[in-house]
Coordinates of C-alpha atoms and ligand atoms in Angstrom, one line a residue:
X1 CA 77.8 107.8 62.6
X2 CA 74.7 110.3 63.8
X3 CA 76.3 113.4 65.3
X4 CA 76.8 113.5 69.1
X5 CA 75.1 116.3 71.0
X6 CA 78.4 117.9 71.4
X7 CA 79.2 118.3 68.1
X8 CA 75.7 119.5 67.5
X9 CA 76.0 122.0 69.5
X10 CA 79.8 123.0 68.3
X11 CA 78.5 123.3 64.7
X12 CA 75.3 124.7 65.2
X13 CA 73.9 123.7 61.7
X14 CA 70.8 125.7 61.7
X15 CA 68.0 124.9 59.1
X16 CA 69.1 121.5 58.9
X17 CA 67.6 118.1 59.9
X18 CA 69.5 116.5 63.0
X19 CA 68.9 113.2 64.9
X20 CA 69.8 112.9 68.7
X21 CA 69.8 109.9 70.6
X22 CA 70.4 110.6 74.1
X23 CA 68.7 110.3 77.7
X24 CA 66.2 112.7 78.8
X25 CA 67.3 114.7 81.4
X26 CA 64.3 116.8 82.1
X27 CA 61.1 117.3 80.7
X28 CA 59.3 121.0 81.6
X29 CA 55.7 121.7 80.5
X30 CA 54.8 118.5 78.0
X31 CA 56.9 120.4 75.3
X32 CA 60.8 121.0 76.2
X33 CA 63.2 117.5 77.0
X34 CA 66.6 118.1 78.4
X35 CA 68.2 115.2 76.6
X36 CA 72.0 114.0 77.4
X37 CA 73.8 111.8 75.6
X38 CA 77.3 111.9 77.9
X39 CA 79.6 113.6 74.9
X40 CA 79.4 117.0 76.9
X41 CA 78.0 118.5 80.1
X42 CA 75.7 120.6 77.9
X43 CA 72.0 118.7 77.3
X44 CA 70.5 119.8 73.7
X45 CA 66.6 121.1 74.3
X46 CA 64.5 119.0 72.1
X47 CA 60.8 120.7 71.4
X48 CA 58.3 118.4 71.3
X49 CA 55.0 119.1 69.5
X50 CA 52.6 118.5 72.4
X51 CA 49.3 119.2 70.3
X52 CA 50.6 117.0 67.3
X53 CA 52.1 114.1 69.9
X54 CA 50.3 111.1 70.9
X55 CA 49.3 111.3 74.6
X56 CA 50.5 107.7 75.1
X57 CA 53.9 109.1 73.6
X58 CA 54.0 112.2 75.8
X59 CA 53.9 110.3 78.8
X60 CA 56.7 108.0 78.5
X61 CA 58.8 110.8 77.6
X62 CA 60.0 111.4 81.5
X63 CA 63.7 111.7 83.3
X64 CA 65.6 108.5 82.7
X65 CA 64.0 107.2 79.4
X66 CA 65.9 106.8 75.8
X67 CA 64.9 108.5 72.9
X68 CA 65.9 109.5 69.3
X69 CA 64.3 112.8 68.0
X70 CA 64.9 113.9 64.6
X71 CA 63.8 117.4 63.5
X72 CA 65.3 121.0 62.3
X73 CA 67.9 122.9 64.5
X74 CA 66.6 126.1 65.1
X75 CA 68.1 129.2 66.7
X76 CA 66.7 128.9 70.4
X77 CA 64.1 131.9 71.5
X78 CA 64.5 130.7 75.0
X79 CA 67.0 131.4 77.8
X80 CA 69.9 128.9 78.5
X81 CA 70.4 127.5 75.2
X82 CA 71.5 128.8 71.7
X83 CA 69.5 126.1 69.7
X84 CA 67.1 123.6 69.9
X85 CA 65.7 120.6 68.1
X86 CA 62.3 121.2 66.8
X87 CA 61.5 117.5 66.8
X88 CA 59.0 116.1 64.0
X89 CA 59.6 112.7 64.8
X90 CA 60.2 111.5 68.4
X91 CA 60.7 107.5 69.4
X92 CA 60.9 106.8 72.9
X93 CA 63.2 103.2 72.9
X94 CA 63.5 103.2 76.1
X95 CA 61.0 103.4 79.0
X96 CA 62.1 104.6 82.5
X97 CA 59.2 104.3 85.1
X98 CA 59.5 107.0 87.0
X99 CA 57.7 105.9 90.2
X100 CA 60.9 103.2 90.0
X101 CA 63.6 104.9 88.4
X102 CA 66.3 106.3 91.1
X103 CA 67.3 109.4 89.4
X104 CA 65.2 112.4 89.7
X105 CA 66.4 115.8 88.5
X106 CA 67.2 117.0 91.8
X107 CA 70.6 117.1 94.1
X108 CA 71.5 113.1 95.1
X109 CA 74.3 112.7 98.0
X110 CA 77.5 111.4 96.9
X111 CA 76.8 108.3 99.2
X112 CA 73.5 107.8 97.7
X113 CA 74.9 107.6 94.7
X114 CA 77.8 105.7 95.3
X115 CA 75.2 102.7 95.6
X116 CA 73.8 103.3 92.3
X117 CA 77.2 103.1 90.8
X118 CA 75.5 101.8 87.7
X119 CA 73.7 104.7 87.2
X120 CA 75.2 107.7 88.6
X121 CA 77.3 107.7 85.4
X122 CA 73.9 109.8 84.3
X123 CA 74.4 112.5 86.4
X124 CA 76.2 115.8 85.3
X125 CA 78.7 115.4 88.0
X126 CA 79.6 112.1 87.4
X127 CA 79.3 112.1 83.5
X128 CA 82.0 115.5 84.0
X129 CA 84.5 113.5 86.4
X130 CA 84.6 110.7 83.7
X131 CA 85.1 112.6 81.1
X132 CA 87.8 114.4 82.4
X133 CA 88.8 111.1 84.0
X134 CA 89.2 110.3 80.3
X135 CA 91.4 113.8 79.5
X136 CA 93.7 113.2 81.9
X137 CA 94.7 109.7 80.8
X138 CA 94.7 111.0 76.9
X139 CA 97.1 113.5 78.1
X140 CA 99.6 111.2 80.2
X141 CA 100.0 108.7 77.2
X142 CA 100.2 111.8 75.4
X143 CA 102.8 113.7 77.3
X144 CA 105.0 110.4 77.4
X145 CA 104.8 109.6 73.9
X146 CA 106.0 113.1 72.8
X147 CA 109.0 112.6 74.6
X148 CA 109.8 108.8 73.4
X149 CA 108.6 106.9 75.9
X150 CA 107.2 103.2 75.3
X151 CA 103.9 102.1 77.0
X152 CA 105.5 98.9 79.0
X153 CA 102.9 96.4 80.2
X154 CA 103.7 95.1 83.6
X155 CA 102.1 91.5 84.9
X156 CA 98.8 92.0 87.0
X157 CA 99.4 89.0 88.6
X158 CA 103.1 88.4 90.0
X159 CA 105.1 86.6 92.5
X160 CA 107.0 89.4 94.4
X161 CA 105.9 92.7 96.7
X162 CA 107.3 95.6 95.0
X163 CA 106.7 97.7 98.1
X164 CA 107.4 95.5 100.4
X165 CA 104.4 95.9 102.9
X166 CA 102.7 92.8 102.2
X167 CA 99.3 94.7 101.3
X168 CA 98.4 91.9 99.0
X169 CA 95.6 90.1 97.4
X170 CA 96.6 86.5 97.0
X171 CA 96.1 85.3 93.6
X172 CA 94.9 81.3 93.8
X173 CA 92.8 78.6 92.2
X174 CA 92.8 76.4 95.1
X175 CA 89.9 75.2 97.0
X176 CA 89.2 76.7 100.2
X177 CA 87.7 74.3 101.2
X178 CA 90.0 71.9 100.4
X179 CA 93.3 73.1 101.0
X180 CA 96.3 70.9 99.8
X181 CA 99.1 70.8 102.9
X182 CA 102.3 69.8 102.9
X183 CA 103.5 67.2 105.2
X184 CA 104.7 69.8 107.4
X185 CA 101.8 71.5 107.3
X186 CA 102.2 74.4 105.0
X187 CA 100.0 75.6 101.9
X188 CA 100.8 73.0 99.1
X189 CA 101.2 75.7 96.8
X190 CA 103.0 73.6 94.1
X191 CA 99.0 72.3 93.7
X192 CA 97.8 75.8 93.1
X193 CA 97.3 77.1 89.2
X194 CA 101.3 78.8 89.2
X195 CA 102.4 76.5 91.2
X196 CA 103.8 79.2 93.4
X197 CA 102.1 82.3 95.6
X198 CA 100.9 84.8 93.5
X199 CA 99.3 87.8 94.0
X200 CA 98.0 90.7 92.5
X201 CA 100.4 93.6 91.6
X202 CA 100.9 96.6 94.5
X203 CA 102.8 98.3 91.9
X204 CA 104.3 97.5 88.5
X205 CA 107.8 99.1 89.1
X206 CA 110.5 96.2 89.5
X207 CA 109.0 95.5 86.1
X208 CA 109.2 98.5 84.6
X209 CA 112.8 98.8 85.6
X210 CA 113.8 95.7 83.8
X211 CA 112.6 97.6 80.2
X212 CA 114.1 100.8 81.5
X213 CA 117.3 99.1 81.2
X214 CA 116.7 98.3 77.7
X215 CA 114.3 100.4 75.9
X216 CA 115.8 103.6 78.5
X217 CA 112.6 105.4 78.8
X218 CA 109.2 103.6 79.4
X219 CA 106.1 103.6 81.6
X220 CA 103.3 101.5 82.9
X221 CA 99.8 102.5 83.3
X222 CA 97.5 99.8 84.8
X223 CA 95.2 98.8 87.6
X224 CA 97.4 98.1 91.2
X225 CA 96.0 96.1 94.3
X226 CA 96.8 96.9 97.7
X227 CA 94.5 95.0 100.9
X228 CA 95.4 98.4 103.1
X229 CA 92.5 98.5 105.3
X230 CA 92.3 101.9 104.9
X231 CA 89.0 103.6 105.5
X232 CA 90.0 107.1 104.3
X233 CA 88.7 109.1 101.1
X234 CA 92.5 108.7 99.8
X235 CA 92.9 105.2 99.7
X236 CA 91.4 102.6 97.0
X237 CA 91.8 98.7 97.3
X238 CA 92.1 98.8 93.5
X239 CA 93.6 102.1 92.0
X240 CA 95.1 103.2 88.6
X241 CA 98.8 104.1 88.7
X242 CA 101.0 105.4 86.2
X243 CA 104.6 104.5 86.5
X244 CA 107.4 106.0 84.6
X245 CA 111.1 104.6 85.0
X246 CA 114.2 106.0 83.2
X247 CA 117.6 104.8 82.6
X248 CA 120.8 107.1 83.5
X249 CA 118.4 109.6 85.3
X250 CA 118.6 110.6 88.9
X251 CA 116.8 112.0 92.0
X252 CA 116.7 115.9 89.8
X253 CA 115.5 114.3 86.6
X254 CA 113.2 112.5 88.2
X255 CA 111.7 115.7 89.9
X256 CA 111.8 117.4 87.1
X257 CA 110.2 114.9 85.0
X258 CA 107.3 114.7 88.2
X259 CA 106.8 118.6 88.1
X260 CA 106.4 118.7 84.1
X261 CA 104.2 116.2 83.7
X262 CA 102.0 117.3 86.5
X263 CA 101.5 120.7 84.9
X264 CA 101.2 119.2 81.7
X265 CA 98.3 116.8 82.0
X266 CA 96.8 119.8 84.4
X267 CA 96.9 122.3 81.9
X268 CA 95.6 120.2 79.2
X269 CA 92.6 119.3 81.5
X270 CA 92.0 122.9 81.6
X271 CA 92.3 123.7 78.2
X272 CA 90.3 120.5 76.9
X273 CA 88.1 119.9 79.6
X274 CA 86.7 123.8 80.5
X275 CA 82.8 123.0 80.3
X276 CA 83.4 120.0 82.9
X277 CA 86.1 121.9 85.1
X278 CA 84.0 125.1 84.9
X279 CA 80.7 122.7 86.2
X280 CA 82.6 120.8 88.9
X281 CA 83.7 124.7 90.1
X282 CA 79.9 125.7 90.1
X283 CA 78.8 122.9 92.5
X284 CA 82.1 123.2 94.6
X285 CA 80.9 126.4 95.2
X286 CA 77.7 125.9 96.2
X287 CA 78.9 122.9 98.2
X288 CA 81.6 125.4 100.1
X289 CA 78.8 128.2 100.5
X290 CA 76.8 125.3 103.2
X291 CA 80.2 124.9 104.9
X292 CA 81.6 127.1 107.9
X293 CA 84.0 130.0 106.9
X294 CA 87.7 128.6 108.5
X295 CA 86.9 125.4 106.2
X296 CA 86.2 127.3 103.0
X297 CA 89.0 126.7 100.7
X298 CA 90.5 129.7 99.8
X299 CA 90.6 129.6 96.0
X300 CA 88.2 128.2 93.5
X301 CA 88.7 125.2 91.2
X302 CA 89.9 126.9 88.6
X303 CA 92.4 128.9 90.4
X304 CA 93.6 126.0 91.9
X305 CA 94.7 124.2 89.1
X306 CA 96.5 127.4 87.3
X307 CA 98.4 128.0 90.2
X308 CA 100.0 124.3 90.3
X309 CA 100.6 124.9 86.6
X310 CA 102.1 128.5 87.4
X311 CA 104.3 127.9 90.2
X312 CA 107.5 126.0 90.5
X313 CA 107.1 123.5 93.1
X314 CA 108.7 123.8 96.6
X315 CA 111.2 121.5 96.9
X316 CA 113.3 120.2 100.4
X317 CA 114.4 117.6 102.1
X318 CA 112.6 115.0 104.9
X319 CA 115.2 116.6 107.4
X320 CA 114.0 120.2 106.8
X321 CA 110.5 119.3 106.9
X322 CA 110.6 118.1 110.0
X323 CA 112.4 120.9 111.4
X324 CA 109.6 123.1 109.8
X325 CA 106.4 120.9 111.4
X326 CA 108.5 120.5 114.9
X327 CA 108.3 124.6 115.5
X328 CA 105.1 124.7 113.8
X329 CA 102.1 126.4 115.9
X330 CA 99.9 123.0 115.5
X331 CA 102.8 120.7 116.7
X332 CA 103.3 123.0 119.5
X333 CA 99.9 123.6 120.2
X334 CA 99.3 120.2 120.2
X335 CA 97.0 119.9 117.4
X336 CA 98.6 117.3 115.3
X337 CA 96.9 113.6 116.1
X338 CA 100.5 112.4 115.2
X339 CA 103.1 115.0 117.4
X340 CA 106.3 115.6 115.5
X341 CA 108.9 114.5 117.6
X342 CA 111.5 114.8 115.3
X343 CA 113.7 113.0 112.6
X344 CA 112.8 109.3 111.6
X345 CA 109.1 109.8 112.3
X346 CA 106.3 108.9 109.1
X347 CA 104.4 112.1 107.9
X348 CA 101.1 111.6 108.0
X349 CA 98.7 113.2 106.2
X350 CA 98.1 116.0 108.4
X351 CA 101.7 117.0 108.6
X352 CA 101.8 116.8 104.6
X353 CA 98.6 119.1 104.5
X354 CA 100.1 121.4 106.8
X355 CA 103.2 122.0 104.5
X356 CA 101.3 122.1 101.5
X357 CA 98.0 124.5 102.8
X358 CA 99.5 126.2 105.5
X359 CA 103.8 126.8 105.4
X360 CA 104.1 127.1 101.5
X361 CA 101.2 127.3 100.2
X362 CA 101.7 125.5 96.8
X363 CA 103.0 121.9 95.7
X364 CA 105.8 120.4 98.0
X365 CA 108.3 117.9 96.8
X366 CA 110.2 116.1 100.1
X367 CA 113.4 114.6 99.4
X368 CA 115.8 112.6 100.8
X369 CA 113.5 110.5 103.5
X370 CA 115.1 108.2 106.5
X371 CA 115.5 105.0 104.8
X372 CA 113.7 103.2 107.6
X373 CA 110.5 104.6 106.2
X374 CA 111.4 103.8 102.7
X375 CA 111.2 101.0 100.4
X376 CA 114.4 98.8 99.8
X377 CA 115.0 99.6 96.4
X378 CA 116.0 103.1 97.1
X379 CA 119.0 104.7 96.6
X380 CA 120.9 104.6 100.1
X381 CA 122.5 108.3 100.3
X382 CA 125.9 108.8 101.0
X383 CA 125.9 108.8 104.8
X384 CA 123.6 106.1 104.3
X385 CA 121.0 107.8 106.6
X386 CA 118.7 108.8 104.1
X387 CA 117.7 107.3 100.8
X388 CA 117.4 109.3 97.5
X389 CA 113.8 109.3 97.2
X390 CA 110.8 112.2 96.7
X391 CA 106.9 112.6 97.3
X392 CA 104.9 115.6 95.5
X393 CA 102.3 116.8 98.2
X394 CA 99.2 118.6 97.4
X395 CA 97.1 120.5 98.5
X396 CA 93.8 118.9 99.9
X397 CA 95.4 115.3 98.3
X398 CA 98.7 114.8 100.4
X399 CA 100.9 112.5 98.6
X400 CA 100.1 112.3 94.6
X401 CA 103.1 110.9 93.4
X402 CA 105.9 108.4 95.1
X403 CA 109.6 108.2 93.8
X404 CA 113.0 107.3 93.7
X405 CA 116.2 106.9 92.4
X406 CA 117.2 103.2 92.3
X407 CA 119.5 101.5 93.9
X408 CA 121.9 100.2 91.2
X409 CA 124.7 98.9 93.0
X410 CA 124.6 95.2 93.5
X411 CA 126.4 94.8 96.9
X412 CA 124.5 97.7 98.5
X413 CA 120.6 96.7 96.8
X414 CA 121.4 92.8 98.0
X415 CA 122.1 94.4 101.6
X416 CA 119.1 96.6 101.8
X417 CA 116.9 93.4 100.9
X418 CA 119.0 91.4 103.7
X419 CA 117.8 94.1 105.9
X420 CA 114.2 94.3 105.1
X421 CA 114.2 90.5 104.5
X422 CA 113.0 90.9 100.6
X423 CA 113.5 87.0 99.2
X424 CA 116.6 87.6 97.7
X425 CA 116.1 84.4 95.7
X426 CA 112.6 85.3 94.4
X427 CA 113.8 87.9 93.4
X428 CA 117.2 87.3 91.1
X429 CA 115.8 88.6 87.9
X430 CA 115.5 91.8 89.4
X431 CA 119.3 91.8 90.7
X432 CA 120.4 90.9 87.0
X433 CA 120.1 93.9 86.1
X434 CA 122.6 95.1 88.8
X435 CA 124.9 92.2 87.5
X436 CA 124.4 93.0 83.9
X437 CA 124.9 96.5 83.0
X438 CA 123.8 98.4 85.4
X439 CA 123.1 102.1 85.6
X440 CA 121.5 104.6 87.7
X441 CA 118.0 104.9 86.2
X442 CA 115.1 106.3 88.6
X443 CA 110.9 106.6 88.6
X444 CA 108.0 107.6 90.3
X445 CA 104.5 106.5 90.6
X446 CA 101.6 108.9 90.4
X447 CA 98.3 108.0 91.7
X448 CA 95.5 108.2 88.9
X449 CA 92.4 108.7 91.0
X450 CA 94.6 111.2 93.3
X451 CA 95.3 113.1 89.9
X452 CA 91.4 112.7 88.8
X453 CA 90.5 113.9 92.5
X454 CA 92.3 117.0 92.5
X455 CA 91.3 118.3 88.7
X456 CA 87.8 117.7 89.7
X457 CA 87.9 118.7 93.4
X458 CA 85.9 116.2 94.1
X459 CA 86.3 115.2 98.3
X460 CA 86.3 111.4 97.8
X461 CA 88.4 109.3 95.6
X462 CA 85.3 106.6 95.2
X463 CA 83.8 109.1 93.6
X464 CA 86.9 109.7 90.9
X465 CA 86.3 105.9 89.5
X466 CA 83.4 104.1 88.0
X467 CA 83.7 101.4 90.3
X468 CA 85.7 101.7 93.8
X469 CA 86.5 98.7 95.7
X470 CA 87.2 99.6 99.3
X471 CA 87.0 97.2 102.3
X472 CA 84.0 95.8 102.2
X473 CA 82.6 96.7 98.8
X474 CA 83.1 95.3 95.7
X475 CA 80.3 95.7 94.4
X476 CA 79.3 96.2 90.2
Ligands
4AD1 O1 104.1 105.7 97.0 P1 103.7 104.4 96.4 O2 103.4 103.3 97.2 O3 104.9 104.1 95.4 C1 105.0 103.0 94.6 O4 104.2 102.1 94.5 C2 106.3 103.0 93.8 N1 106.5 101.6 93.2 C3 106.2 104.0 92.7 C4 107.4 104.1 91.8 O5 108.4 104.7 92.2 N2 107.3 103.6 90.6 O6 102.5 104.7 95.4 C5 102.6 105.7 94.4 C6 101.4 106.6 94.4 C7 101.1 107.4 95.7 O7 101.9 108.5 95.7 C8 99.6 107.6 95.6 O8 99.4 108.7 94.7 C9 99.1 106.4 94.9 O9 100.2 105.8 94.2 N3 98.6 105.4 95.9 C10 97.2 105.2 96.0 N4 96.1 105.7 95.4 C11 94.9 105.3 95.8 N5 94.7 104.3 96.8 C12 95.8 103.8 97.4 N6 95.6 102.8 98.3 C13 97.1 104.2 97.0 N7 98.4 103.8 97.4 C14 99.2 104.6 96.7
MG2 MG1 104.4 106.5 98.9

């Protein structure tokens, strides 16, 4: 295998011969490419001979084409770089016209590039947020494993609604132009490919739960569907989510297990990802400078993320939250869109900011919500008011992770579904394990692009994935 740029430039072996195969980036004064080839933020200069070049050759050497330059690695006389490539032989494989090409060395907008998806994997920024993107993954099956875990692959398609919102994309090979009825006039479904309704998964949890209860300690990481028609730069049609479950652990285990991992994969970020971090903080900063003061964010990138890995997370309950946000200056001022009237209201976002940014100032995990608000396979609280679950908020994110301990007891789950009309007889696999050996066992989901959003700093989640599919686009 040739060496990548980034191990190039980590081993630095001077006098050698090297061959890099990359993308050219820039290319100044007929003489020194900027050539990329995605291992590491860092371009390698590559010194072209321009009196010993072909003119023909010179000219397709321009931002956007492939080439493969073999030649000595010297120490560098010029600013910016330690070494450069002193190139004797240069083959340009791939053209990129650049009256057509999109990419010019110059600042893009985000939304510019989100319709060049194809291609804004070229760009520093977006090459850094996949990379990391990458890390951060590494890390989570890396954090899990070290502490016996199993990887547990949930279904992608499924029958049931794990949250129980109906947010879902119906999975179906019939034709639509040609739908089979019933007699009574219903979807013929027993025609359709499963001969049932499917759908894609909104979360791989009821799953998961069935191998907790075996295997004890597992988690799922896969792609999740939800038809929200959310417009915000939180929410993703299609989104990554990591789901750990774990039998005999409760609602302070599960927190616990939350916080750690949290600082773990952030820390390792930091420590692995540094050139990529350190970048993204650059060009928030520049980005911050063009914005008003009040909206400057008080602490850069990097001090962001080692302070969630520094500080213990605030945790309290629904109840006291609300108590905070109902005396708070905005909710009396009347700045909140949503006005806290008191207990058994949704946070939204802006109340979740306001804890986070403005109260505590560091991570908040809310326990113990209404169980009105809450999905049916929570535990119900003694009191039965609340159920035992917990969100981590963060700052400029909101919610990043959703959790619970489960309901385990079979009279008091097959009431809650009752309740919140759950088909109970869809859904008996799941109540076997309440039949057969139960246990108190609890999980939480963390949001992968909401994890990838807030390492990078990035504003938009459709920016923290190659692809995003959001109402209306699903494009690529
Ligand atoms: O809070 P949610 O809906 O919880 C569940 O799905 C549970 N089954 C998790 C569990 O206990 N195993 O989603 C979990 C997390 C949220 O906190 C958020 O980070 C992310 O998934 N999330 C989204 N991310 C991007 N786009 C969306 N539309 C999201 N919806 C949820
Ligand atoms: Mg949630």
């Amino acid at each position: 295998m040739k060496q990548s740029i980034k191990e190039i430039l980590k081993g630095k072996p001077i006098g050698t011969e090297v061959t890099v195969c990359g993308w050219v980036r820039t290319f100044r004064s007929n003489q020194f490419a900027a050539v990329s080839d995605g291992s590491c933020i860092q371009t390698i200069q590559v010194v072209v001979d321009h009196e010993a070049t072909d003119p023909g050759l010179l000219k397709r050497i321009t931002t956007g084409s492939a080439i493969i330059a073999t030649g000595t690695l010297l120490a560098s006389q010029g600013k910016g770089q330690d070494v450069e490539l002193k190139a004797t032989h240069i083959e340009v494989v791939g053209d990129a016209d650049p009256e057509k090409y999109p990419l010019q060395p110059k600042r893009h907008s985000m939304e510019f590039l989100r319709e060049i998806a194809h291609l804004r994997i070229r760009t520093n920024t977006f090459g850094a947020v996949m990379r990391i993107r990458h890390s951060l993954a590494y890390a989570i099956h890396h954090f899990f494993h070290e502490r016996g875990f199993f990887y547990f692959h949930s279904p992608v398609i499924t029958g049931s609604d794990a949250e129980g919102a109906g947010e879902m994309f119906r999975v179906t090979t019939l034709p639509l132009n040609k739908i089979p009825f019933t007699p009574e006039g219903a979807v013929d479904v027993k025609k359709d490919f499963f001969q049932k309704e499917t759908n894609l998964t909104v979360s791989g949890q009821l799953e998961a739960e069935l191998a907790a209860l075996a295997l004890s300690r597992v988690y799922t990481f896969g792609p999740t569907f939800r038809a929200e028609n959310s417009n915000t730069t939180r929410h993703l049609a299609e989104f990554w989510m990591i789901e750990p479950e774990v039998a005999f652990f409760d609602l302070q285990d599960d927190m616990d297990l939350a916080e750690s991992m949290l600082q773990y994969v952030i820390s390792f970020a930091l420590e692995h990802c540094a050139d990529d971090i350190q970048f993204l903080k650059e060009r928030q900063e520049q980005e911050e400078a063009s914005k008003p003061q009040a909206e400057r964010s008080p602490m850069d990138l990097v001090s962001k993320l080692k302070f969630v890995v520094d500080n213990k997370f605030e945790r309290l309950t629904y109840g006291e939250a609300i108590e905070i946000l109902k005396n708070s200056t905005p909710n009396k001022k009347g700045k909140f869109q949503y006005p806290i009237e008191g207990w058994g209201t949704d946070l939204q976002s802006e109340h979740e900011r306001y804890l986070v940014e403005k109260h505590f100032q560091k991570p908040v995990i809310l326990t113990n919500y209404p169980k009105e608000i809450k999905a049916f396979y929570m535990r119900v609280d003694e009191g039965e008011k609340t159920v035992s679950a917990m969100d981590i908020l963060f700052p400029a994110i909101g919610e990043i992770v959703g959790g619970s301990q489960r309901e385990e007891r079979l009279d008091v789950l097959t009431r809650r579904m009752e309740e919140m009309h759950v088909p109970l007889e869809e859904m008996q696999w799941y109540l076997d394990t309440r039949r057969f050996g139960t246990c108190k066992h609890a999980g939480f989901g963390l949001g992968f692009e909401r994890l990838v959003l807030f390492v990078t700093g990035m504003s938009n989640i459709r920016d923290v994935i190659p692809f995003p599919r959001t109402p209306g686009n699903a494009e690529f």
